[in-house]
mmCIF file of N, CA and C in Angstrom:
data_model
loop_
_atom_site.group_PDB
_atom_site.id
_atom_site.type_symbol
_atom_site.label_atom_id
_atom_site.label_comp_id
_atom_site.label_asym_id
_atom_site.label_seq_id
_atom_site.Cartn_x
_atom_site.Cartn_y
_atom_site.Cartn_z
ATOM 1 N N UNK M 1 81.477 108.674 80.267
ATOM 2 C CA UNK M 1 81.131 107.328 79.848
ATOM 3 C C UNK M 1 80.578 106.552 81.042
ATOM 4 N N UNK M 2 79.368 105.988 80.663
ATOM 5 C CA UNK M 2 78.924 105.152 82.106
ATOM 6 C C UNK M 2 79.645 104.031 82.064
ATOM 7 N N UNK M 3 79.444 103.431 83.265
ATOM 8 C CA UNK M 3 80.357 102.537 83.635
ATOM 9 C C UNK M 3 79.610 100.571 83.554
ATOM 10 N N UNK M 4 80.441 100.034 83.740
ATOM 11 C CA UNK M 4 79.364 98.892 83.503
ATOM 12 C C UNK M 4 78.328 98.107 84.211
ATOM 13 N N UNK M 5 77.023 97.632 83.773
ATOM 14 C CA UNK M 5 75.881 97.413 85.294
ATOM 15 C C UNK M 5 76.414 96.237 85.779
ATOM 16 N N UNK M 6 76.145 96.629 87.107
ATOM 17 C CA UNK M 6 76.543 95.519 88.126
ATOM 18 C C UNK M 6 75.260 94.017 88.479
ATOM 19 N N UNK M 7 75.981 93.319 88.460
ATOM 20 C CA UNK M 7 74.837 91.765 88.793
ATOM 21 C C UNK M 7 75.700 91.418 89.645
ATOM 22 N N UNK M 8 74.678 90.763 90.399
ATOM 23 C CA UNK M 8 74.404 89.888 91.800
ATOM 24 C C UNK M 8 73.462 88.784 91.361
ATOM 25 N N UNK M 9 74.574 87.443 91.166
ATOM 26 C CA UNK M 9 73.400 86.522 90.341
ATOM 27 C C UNK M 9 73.480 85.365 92.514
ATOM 28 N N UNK M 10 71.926 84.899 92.286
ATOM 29 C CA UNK M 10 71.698 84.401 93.732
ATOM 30 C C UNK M 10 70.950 83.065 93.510
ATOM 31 N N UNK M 11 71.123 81.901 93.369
ATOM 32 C CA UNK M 11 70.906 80.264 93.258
ATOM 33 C C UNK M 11 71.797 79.453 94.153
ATOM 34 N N UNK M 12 70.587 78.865 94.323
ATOM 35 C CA UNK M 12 71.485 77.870 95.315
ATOM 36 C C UNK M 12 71.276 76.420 94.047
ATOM 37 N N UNK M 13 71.422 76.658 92.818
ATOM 38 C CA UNK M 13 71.337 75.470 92.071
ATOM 39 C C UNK M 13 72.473 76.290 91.671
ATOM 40 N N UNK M 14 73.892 75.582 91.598
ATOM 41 C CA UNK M 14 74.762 75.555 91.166
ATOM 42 C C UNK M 14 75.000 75.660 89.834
ATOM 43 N N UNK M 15 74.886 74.575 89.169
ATOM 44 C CA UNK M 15 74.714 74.043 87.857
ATOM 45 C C UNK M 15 73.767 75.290 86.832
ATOM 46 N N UNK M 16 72.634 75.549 87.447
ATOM 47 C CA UNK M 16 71.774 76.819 87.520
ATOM 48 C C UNK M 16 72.843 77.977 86.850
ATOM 49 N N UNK M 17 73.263 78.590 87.956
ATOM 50 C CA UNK M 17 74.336 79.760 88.405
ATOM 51 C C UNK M 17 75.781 80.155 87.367
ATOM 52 N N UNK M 18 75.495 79.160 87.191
ATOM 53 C CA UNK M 18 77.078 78.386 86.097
ATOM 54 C C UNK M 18 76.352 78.930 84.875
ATOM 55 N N UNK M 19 75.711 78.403 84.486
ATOM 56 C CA UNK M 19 74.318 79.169 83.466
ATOM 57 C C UNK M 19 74.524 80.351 83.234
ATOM 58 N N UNK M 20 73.760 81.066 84.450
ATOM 59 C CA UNK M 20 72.831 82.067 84.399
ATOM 60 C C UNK M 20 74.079 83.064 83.984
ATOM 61 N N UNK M 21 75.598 82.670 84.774
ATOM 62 C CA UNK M 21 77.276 83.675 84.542
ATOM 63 C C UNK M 21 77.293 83.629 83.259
ATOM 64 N N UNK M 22 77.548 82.410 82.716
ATOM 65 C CA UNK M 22 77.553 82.714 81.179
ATOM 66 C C UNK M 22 76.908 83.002 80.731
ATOM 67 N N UNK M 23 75.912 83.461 80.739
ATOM 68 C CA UNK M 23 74.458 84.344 79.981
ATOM 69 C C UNK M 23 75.226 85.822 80.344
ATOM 70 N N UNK M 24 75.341 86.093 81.307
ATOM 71 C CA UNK M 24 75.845 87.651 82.197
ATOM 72 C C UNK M 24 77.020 88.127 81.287
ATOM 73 N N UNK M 25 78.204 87.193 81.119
ATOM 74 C CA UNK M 25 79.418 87.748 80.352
ATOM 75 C C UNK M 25 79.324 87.893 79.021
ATOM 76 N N UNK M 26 78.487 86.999 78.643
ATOM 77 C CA UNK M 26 77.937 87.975 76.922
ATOM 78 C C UNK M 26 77.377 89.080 76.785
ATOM 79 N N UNK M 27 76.979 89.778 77.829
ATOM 80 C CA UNK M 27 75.956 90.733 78.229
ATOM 81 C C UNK M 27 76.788 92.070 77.581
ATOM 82 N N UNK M 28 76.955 92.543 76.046
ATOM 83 C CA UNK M 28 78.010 93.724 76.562
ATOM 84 C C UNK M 28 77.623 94.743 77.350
ATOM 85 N N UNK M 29 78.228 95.536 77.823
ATOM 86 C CA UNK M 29 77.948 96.481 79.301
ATOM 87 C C UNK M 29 77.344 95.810 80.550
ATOM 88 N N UNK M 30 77.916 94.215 80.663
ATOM 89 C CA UNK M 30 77.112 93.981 81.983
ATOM 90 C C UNK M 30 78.502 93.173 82.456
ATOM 91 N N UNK M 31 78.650 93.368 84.109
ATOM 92 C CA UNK M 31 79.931 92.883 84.833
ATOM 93 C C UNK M 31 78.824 92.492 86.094
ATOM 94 N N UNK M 32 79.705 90.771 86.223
ATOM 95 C CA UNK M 32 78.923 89.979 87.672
ATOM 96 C C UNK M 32 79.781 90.080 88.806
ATOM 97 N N UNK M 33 79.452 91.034 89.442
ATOM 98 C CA UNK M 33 79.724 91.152 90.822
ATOM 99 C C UNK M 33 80.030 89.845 91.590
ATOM 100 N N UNK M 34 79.529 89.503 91.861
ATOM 101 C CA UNK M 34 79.047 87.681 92.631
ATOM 102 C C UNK M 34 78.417 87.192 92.175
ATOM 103 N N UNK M 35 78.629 85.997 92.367
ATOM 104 C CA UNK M 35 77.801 84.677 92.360
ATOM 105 C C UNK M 35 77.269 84.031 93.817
ATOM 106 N N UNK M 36 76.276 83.802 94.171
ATOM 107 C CA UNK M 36 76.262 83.387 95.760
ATOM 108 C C UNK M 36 74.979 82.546 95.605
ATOM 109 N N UNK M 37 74.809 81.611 96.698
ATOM 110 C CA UNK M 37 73.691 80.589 96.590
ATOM 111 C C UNK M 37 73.165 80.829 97.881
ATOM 112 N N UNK M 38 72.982 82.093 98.292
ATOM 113 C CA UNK M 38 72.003 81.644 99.437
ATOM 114 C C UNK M 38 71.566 83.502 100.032
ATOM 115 N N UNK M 39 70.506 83.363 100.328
ATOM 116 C CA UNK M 39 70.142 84.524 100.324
ATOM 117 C C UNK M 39 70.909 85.129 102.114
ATOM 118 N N UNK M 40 71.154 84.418 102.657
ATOM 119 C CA UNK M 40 71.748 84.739 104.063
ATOM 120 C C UNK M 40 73.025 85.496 103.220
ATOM 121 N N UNK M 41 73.974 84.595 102.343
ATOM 122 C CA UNK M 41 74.913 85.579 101.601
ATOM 123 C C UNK M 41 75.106 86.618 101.003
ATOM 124 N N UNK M 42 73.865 87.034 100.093
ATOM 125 C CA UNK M 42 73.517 88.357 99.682
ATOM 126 C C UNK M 42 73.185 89.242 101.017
ATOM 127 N N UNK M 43 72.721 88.886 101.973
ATOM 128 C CA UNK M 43 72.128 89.943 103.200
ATOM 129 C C UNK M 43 73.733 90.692 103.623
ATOM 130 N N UNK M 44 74.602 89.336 103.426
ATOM 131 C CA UNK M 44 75.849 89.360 104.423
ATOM 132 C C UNK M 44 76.898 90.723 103.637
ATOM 133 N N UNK M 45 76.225 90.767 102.304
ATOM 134 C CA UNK M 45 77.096 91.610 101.927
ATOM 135 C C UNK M 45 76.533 93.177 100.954
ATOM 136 N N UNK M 46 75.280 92.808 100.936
ATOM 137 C CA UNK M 46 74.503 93.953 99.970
ATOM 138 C C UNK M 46 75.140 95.325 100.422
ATOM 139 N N UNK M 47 75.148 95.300 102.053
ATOM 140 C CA UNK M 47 75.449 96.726 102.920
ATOM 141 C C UNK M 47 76.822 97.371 102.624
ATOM 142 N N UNK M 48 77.905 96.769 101.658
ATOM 143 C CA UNK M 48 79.579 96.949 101.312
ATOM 144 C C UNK M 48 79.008 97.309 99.924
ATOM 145 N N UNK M 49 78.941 95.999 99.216
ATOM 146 C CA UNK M 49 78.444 96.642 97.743
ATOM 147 C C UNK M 49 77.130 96.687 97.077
ATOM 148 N N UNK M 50 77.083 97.763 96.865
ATOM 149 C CA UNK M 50 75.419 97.961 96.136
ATOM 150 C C UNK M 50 75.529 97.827 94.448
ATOM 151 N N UNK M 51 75.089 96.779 93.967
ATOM 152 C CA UNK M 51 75.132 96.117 92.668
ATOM 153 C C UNK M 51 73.918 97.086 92.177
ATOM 154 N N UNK M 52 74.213 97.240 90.673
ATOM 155 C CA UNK M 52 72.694 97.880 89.567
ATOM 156 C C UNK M 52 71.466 96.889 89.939
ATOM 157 N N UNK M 53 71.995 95.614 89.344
ATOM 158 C CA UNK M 53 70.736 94.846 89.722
ATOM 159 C C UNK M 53 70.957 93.459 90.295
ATOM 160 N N UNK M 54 70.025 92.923 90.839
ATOM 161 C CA UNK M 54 70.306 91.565 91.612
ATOM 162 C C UNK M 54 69.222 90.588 91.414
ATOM 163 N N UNK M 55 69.852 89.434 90.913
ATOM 164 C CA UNK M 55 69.036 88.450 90.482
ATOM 165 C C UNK M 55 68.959 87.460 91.470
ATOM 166 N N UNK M 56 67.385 87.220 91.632
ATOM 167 C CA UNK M 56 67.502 86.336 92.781
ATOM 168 C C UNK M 56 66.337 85.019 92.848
ATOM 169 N N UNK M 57 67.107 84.123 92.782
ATOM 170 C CA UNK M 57 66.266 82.895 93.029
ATOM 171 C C UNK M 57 65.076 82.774 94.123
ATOM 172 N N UNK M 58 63.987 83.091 94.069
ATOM 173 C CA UNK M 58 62.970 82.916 94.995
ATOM 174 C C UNK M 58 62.441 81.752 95.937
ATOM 175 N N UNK M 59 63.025 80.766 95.732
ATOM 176 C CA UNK M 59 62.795 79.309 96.247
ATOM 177 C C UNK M 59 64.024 78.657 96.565
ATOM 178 N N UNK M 60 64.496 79.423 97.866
ATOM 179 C CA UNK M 60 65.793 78.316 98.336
ATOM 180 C C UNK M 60 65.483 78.118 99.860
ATOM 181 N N UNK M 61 66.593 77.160 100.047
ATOM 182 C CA UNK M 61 66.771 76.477 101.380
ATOM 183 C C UNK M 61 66.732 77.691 102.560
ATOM 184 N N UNK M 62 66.323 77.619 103.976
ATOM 185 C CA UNK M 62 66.972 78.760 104.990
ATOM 186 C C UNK M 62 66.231 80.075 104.443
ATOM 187 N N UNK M 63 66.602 81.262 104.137
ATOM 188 C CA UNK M 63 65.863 82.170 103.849
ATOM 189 C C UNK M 63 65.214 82.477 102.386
ATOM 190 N N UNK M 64 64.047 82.667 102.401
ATOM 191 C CA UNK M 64 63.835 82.471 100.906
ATOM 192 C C UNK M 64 64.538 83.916 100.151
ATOM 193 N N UNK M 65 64.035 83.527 98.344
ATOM 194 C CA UNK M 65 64.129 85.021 98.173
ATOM 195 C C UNK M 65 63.266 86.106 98.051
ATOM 196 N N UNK M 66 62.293 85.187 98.896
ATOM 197 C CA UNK M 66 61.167 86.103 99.114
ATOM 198 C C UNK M 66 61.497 87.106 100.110
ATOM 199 N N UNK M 67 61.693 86.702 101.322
ATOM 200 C CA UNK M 67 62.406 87.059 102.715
ATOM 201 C C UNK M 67 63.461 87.945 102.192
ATOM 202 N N UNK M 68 64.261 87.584 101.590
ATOM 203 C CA UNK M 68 65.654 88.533 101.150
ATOM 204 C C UNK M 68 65.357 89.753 100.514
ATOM 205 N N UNK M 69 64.580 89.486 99.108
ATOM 206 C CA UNK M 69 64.074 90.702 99.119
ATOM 207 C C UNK M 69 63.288 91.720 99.891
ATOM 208 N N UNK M 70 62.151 91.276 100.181
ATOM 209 C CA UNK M 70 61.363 92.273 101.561
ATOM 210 C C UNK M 70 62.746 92.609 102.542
ATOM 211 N N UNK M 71 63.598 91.959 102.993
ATOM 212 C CA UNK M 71 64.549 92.625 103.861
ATOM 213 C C UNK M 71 65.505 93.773 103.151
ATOM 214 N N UNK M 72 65.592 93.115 101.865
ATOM 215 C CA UNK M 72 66.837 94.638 101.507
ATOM 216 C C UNK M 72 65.685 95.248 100.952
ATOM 217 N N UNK M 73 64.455 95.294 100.540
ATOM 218 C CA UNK M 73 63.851 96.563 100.198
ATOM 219 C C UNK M 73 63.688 97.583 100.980
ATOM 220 N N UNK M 74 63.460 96.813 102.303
ATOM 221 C CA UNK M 74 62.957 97.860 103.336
ATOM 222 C C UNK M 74 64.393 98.250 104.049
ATOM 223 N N UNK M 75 65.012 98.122 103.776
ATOM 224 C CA UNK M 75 66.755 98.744 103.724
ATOM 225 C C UNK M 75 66.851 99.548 102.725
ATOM 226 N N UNK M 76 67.076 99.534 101.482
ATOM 227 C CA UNK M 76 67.482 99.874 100.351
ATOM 228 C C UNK M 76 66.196 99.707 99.130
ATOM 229 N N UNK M 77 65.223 100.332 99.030
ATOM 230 C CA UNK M 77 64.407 100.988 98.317
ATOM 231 C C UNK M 77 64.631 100.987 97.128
ATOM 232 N N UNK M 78 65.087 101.396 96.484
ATOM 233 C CA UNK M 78 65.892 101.474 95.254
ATOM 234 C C UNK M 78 66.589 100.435 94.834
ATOM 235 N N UNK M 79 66.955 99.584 95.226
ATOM 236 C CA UNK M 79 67.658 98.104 94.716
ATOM 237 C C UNK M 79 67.352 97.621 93.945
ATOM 238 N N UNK M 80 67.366 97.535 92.758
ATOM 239 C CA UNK M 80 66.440 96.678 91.087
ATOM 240 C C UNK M 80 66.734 95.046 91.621
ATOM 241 N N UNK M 81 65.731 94.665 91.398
ATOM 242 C CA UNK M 81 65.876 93.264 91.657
ATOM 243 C C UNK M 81 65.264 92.100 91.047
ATOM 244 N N UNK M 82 65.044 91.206 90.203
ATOM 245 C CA UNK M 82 64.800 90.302 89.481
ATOM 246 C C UNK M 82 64.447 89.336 90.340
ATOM 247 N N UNK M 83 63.230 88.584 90.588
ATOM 248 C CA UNK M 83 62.946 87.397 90.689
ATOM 249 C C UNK M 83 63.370 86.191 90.221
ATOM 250 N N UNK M 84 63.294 84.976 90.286
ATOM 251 C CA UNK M 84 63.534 83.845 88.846
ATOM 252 C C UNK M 84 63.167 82.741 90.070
ATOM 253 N N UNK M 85 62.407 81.769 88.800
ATOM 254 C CA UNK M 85 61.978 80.422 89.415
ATOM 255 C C UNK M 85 61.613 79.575 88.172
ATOM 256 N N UNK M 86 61.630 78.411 88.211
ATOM 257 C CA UNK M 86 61.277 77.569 87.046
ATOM 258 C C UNK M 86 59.957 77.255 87.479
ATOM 259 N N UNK M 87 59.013 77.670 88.694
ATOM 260 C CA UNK M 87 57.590 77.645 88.307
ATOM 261 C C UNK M 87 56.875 78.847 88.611
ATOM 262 N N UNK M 88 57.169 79.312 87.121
ATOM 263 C CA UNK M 88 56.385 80.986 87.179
ATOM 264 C C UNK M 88 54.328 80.820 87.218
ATOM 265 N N UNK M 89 53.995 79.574 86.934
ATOM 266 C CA UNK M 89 52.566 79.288 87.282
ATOM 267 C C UNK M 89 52.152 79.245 88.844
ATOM 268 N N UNK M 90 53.007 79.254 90.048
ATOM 269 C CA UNK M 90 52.595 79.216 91.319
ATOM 270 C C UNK M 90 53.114 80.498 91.475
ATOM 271 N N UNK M 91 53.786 81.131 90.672
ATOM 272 C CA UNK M 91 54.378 82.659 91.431
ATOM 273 C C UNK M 91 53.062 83.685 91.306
ATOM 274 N N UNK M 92 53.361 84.338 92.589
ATOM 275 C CA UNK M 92 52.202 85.788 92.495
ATOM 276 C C UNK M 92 52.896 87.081 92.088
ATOM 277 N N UNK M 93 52.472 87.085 91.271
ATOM 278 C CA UNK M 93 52.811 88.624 90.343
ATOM 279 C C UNK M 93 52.414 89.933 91.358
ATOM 280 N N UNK M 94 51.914 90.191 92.235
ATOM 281 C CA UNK M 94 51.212 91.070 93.381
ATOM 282 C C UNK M 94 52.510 90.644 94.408
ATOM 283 N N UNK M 95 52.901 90.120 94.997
ATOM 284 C CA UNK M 95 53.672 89.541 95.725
ATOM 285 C C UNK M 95 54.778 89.595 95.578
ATOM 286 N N UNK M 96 55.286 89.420 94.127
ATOM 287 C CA UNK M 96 56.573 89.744 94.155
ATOM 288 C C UNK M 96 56.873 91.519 93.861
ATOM 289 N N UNK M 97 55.901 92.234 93.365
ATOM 290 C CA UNK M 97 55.946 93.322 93.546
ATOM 291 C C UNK M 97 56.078 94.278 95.245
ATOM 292 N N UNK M 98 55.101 93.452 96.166
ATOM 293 C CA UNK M 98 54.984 94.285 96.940
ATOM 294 C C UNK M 98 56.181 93.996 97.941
ATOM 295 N N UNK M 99 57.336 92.464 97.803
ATOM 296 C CA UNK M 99 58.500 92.759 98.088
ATOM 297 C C UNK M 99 59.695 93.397 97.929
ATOM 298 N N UNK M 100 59.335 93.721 96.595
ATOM 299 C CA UNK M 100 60.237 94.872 95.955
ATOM 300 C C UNK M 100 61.168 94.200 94.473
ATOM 301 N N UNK M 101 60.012 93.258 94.388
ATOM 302 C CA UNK M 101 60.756 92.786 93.008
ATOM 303 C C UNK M 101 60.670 93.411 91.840
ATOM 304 N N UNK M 102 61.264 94.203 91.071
ATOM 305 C CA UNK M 102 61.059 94.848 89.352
ATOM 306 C C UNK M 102 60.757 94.001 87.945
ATOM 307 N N UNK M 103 60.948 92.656 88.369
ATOM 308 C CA UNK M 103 61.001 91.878 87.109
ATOM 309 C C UNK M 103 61.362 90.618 87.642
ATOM 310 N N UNK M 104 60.832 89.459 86.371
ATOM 311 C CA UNK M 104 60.709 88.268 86.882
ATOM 312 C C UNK M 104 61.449 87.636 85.657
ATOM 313 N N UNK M 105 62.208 86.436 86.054
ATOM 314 C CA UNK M 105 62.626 85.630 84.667
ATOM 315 C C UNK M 105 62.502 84.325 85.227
ATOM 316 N N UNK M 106 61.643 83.407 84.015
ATOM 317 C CA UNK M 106 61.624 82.219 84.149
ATOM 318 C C UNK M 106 62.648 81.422 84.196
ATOM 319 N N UNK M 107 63.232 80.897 84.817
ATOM 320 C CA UNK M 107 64.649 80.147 84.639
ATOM 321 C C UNK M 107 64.457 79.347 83.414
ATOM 322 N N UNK M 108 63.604 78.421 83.059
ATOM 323 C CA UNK M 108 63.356 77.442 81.898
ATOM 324 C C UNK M 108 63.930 78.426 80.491
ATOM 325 N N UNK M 109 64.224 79.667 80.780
ATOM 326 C CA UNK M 109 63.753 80.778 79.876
ATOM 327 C C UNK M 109 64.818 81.988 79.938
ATOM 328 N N UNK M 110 65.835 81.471 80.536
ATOM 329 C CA UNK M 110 66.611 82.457 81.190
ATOM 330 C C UNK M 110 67.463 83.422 79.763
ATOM 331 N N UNK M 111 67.657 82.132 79.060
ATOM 332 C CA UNK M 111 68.621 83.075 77.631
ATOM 333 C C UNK M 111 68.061 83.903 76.900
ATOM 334 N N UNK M 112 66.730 83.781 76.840
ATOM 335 C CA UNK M 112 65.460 84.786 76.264
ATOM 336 C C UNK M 112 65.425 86.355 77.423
ATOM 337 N N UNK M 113 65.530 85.852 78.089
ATOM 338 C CA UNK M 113 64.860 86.744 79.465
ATOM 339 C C UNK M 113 65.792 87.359 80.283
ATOM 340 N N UNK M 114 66.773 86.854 80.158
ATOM 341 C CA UNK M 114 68.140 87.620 81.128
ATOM 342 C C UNK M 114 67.918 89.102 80.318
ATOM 343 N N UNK M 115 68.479 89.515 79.367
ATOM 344 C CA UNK M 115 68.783 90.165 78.264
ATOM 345 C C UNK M 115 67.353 91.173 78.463
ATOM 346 N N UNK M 116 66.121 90.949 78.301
ATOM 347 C CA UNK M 116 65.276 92.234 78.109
ATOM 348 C C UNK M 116 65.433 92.435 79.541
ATOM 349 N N UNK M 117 65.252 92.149 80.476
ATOM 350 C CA UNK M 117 65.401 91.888 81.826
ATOM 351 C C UNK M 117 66.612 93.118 82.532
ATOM 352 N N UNK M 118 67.606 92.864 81.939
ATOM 353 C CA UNK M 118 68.702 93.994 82.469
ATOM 354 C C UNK M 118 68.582 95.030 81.568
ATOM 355 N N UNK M 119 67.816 94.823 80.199
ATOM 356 C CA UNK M 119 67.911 96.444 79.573
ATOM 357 C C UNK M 119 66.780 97.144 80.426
ATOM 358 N N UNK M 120 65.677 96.130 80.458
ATOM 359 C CA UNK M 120 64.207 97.770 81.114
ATOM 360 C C UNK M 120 64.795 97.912 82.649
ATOM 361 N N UNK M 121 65.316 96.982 83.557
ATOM 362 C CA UNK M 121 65.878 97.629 84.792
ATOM 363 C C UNK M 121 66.525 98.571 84.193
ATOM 364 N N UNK M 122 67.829 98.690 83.675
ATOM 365 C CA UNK M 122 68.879 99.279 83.480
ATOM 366 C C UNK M 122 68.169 100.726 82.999
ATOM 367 N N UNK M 123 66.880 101.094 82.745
ATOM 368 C CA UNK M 123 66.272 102.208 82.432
ATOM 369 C C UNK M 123 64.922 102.820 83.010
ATOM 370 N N UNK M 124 65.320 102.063 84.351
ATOM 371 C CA UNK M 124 64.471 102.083 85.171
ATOM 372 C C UNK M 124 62.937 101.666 84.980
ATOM 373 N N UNK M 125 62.574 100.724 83.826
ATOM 374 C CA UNK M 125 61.390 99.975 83.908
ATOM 375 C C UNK M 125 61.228 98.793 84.097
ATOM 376 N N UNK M 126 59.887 98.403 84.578
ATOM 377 C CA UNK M 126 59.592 96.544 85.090
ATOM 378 C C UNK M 126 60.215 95.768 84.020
ATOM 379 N N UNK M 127 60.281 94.473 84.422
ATOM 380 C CA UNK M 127 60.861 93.163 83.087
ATOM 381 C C UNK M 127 59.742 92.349 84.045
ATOM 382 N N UNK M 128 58.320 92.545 83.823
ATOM 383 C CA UNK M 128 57.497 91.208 84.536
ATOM 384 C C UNK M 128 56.891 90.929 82.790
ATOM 385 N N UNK M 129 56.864 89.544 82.693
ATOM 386 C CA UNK M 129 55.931 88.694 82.172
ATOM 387 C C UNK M 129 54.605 89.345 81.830
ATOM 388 N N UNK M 130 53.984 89.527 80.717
ATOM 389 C CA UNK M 130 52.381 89.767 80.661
ATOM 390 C C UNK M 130 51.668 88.780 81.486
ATOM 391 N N UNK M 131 51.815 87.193 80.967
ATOM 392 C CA UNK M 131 50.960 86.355 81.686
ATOM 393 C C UNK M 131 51.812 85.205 82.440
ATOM 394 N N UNK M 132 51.218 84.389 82.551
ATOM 395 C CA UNK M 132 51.450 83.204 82.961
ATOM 396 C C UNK M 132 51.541 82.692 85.008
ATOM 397 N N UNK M 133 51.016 84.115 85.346
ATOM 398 C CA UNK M 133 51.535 84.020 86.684
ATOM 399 C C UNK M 133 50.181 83.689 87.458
ATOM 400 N N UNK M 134 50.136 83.067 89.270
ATOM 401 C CA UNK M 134 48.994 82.323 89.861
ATOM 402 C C UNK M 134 49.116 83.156 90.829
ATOM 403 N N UNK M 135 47.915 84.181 90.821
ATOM 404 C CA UNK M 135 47.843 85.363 92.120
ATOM 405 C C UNK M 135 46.932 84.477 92.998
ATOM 406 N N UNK M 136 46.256 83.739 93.573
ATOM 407 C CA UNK M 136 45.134 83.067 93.815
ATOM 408 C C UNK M 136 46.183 82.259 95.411
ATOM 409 N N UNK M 137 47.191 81.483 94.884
ATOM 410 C CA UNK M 137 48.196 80.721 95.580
ATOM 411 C C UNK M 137 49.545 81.579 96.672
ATOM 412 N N UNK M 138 50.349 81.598 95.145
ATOM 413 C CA UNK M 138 52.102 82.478 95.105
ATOM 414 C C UNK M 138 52.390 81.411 95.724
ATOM 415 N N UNK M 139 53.955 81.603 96.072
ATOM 416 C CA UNK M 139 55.165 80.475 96.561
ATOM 417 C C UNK M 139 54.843 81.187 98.458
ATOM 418 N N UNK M 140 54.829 80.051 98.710
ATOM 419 C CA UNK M 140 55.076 80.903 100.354
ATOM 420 C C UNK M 140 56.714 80.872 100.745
ATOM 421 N N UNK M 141 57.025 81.260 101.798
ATOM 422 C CA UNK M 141 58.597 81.844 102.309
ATOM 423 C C UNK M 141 58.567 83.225 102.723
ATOM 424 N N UNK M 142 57.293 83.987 102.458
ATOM 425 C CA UNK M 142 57.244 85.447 102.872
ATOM 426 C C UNK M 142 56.676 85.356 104.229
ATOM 427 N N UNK M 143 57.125 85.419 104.965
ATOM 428 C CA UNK M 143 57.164 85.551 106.628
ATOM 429 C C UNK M 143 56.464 86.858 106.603
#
């Protein structure tokens, strides 16, 4: 019997996070590892536990999650990892791929999107958006 997928939910919007958990515990077969608001916190601990997948806010204070991801990809390769931002029109779809993101969820959108989101990771395929994304711009924070 497999066991249940692991989340790593990552906002530094609180209120956000509080959310995004209760979306996670309806999830059947899904258990939240942590909750953490800052991507210095996920760095501090990815290397102890390696979660199925990790959701991560792309636009915070101090290190982005742009930065966070490119750092544990090029650590840990294999890490499924979810994007999320409430402005998926400035995000670059190219960009968050080539940090090592698998899938993107709009926060505005999260109760729709959590859910397909951990099934195609969970089977090893993308959860990106067909449209809506601005390759031209993207969010900067990628050092």
């Amino acid at each position: 019997m497999k066991s249940k997928i692991q989340i790593i939910a990552v906002d530094d919007d609180l209120k956000f996070l509080d959310r995004l958990t209760s979306f996670i515990k309806e999830i059947p077969g899904c258990e939240l590892m942590a909750c953490l608001k800052s991507g210095t916190d996920l760095l501090g601990i990815i290397g102890a536990c390696r979660p199925d997948i990790i959701l991560l806010e792309i636009e915070m204070p101090g290190i982005s999650g742009l930065e966070t991801a490119r750092i544990i990809n090029s650590n840990h390769a294999e890490q499924k990892m979810v994007a999320m931002s409430i402005h998926q029109e400035r995000v670059c779809l190219r960009q968050l791929i080539e940090v090592g993101f698998r899938g993107f969820i709009n926060k505005a959108n999260v109760s729709e999107e959590l859910l397909h989101a951990v099934f195609c990771l969970s089977r090893n395929k993308q959860a990106f958006p067909k449209s809506g994304f601005q390759c031209e711009k993207g969010i900067s924070g990628l050092k």
